[in-house]
Amino acid sequence: RGMKFYQHNHAEEFSFATDKPHVRLYDVLLEETDPDLVYLEMDIYWAYCAQFRFGKRVDGTPAPLDPLKYVLKHPNRYPLFHVKDGVRDESTRDGYRMSDVGDGDIDYKTFLSKVTKRTHHGRTYHHWQAEHDN
């Protein structure tokens, strides 16, 4: 009961900390916030853009990023999702061009099918909404 705090991501939250170049800022957020008080609303499109933009550390070493693994590791912290889609385009800064949901390359259906669970009362725990940024 009461008010809950939700954080909505963009790509930059998955970049690396300047004082710890091997640590993602998003990992700091997860570590430093109380899971009983702070919930996350993953924007699937921006998480996949982060996968493209921040797939390497500053020194060039690989740093794979799998948005689904974040959710599966902390499923109760992600009750909400923004579903957006994008066409893969490595010539752009973000690696994707936003498109209408269903017209792009992000496999959000598989993503959502792997994270949707039910509460002990049989209600759906995870919820999503589709949108298209302006």
Tab-separated table of C-alpha atoms in Angstrom:
chain	number	residue	atom	x	y	z
A	1	ARG	CA	0.000	0.000	0.000
A	2	GLY	CA	0.992	3.608	-0.323
A	3	MET	CA	3.135	5.295	-2.910
A	4	LYS	CA	5.827	3.469	-4.885
A	5	PHE	CA	8.804	4.967	-6.704
A	6	TYR	CA	9.462	3.749	-10.259
A	7	GLN	CA	12.536	4.505	-12.372
A	8	HIS	CA	12.195	4.532	-16.170
A	9	ASN	CA	15.403	3.983	-18.133
A	10	HIS	CA	16.875	5.385	-21.298
A	11	ALA	CA	20.105	4.119	-22.865
A	12	GLU	CA	22.490	6.256	-20.809
A	13	GLU	CA	21.723	4.465	-17.540
A	14	PHE	CA	23.563	1.458	-18.968
A	15	SER	CA	26.777	3.411	-19.613
A	16	PHE	CA	29.778	2.984	-17.338
A	17	ALA	CA	30.624	4.918	-14.176
A	18	THR	CA	33.491	7.363	-14.642
A	19	ASP	CA	35.112	6.352	-11.349
A	20	LYS	CA	34.588	2.609	-11.992
A	21	PRO	CA	34.734	2.063	-15.768
A	22	HIS	CA	33.843	-1.637	-15.427
A	23	VAL	CA	30.571	-0.898	-13.555
A	24	ARG	CA	27.360	0.120	-15.309
A	25	LEU	CA	25.420	3.021	-13.798
A	26	TYR	CA	22.313	0.833	-13.865
A	27	ASP	CA	24.074	-1.702	-11.636
A	28	VAL	CA	24.825	1.095	-9.163
A	29	LEU	CA	21.120	1.989	-9.162
A	30	LEU	CA	20.156	-1.623	-8.458
A	31	GLU	CA	22.756	-1.979	-5.723
A	32	GLU	CA	22.089	1.314	-3.966
A	33	THR	CA	18.285	1.243	-3.875
A	34	ASP	CA	15.983	-0.771	-1.649
A	35	PRO	CA	14.058	-3.349	-3.720
A	36	ASP	CA	11.084	-2.978	-1.380
A	37	LEU	CA	10.878	0.743	-2.111
A	38	VAL	CA	12.237	1.327	-5.626
A	39	TYR	CA	10.782	-0.419	-8.666
A	40	LEU	CA	11.924	-0.292	-12.264
A	41	GLU	CA	9.973	0.253	-15.445
A	42	MET	CA	12.206	-1.046	-18.200
A	43	ASP	CA	11.893	0.686	-21.532
A	44	ILE	CA	12.725	-2.245	-23.778
A	45	TYR	CA	13.604	-0.106	-26.805
A	46	TRP	CA	16.102	2.062	-24.921
A	47	ALA	CA	17.613	-0.984	-23.214
A	48	TYR	CA	18.277	-2.501	-26.635
A	49	CYS	CA	19.762	0.787	-27.829
A	50	ALA	CA	22.054	0.634	-24.795
A	51	GLN	CA	23.048	-2.869	-25.861
A	52	PHE	CA	24.341	-1.340	-29.096
A	53	ARG	CA	25.831	1.852	-27.627
A	54	PHE	CA	27.451	0.417	-24.512
A	55	GLY	CA	28.431	-3.078	-25.637
A	56	LYS	CA	32.086	-2.194	-25.073
A	57	ARG	CA	33.908	-0.612	-22.177
A	58	VAL	CA	35.870	2.615	-22.608
A	59	ASP	CA	39.032	0.552	-23.189
A	60	GLY	CA	37.298	-1.332	-26.033
A	61	THR	CA	36.883	-4.673	-24.271
A	62	PRO	CA	33.530	-6.395	-24.818
A	63	ALA	CA	30.822	-5.738	-22.239
A	64	PRO	CA	27.769	-7.715	-23.342
A	65	LEU	CA	24.454	-6.287	-22.208
A	66	ASP	CA	21.310	-8.407	-22.142
A	67	PRO	CA	18.236	-6.479	-20.940
A	68	LEU	CA	16.324	-9.717	-20.373
A	69	LYS	CA	18.979	-10.977	-17.938
A	70	TYR	CA	18.501	-7.875	-15.799
A	71	VAL	CA	14.794	-8.604	-15.499
A	72	LEU	CA	15.220	-12.334	-14.895
A	73	LYS	CA	17.783	-11.638	-12.157
A	74	HIS	CA	15.433	-9.206	-10.357
A	75	PRO	CA	11.910	-10.050	-11.631
A	76	ASN	CA	10.049	-8.448	-8.739
A	77	ARG	CA	11.731	-5.097	-9.322
A	78	TYR	CA	10.241	-4.818	-12.835
A	79	PRO	CA	6.439	-4.802	-12.639
A	80	LEU	CA	6.160	-2.403	-15.613
A	81	PHE	CA	7.566	-2.275	-19.145
A	82	HIS	CA	7.456	0.226	-21.982
A	83	VAL	CA	7.214	-1.680	-25.238
A	84	LYS	CA	8.654	0.174	-28.207
A	85	ASP	CA	10.136	-1.196	-31.391
A	86	GLY	CA	12.981	-0.244	-33.671
A	87	VAL	CA	14.513	-1.180	-36.991
A	88	ARG	CA	18.166	-2.162	-36.597
A	89	ASP	CA	20.374	0.524	-38.154
A	90	GLU	CA	24.027	0.536	-37.129
A	91	SER	CA	24.578	3.837	-38.941
A	92	THR	CA	22.636	5.643	-36.200
A	93	ARG	CA	23.942	6.577	-32.748
A	94	ASP	CA	21.499	4.261	-30.989
A	95	GLY	CA	21.735	1.306	-33.381
A	96	TYR	CA	17.985	1.429	-34.040
A	97	ARG	CA	15.472	3.728	-35.696
A	98	MET	CA	12.226	3.821	-33.745
A	99	SER	CA	9.265	2.231	-35.521
A	100	ASP	CA	5.712	1.277	-34.696
A	101	VAL	CA	5.447	-1.747	-32.422
A	102	GLY	CA	5.493	-4.848	-34.597
A	103	ASP	CA	7.269	-3.172	-37.518
A	104	GLY	CA	10.796	-3.375	-36.100
A	105	ASP	CA	13.462	-5.898	-35.161
A	106	ILE	CA	13.194	-5.996	-31.368
A	107	ASP	CA	11.751	-9.329	-30.283
A	108	TYR	CA	9.571	-7.876	-27.539
A	109	LYS	CA	7.093	-10.795	-27.746
A	110	THR	CA	9.732	-13.316	-26.682
A	111	PHE	CA	11.045	-10.864	-24.096
A	112	LEU	CA	7.614	-10.423	-22.504
A	113	SER	CA	6.784	-14.132	-22.679
A	114	LYS	CA	9.881	-14.880	-20.592
A	115	VAL	CA	9.192	-12.303	-17.889
A	116	THR	CA	5.432	-12.495	-17.415
A	117	LYS	CA	4.512	-14.204	-14.173
A	118	ARG	CA	1.535	-14.426	-11.893
A	119	THR	CA	1.158	-13.528	-8.242
A	120	HIS	CA	0.111	-16.125	-5.696
A	121	HIS	CA	-3.443	-14.760	-6.177
A	122	GLY	CA	-3.314	-15.596	-9.908
A	123	ARG	CA	-3.086	-11.986	-11.085
A	124	THR	CA	-0.525	-10.897	-13.646
A	125	TYR	CA	2.464	-9.320	-11.903
A	126	HIS	CA	4.151	-7.773	-14.955
A	127	HIS	CA	2.353	-5.190	-17.089
A	128	TRP	CA	3.349	-3.381	-20.261
A	129	GLN	CA	2.240	-0.546	-22.447
A	130	ALA	CA	3.127	0.090	-26.067
A	131	GLU	CA	4.125	3.544	-27.172
A	132	HIS	CA	6.147	5.436	-29.749
A	133	ASP	CA	8.364	8.351	-28.698
A	134	ASN	CA	7.892	11.570	-30.628
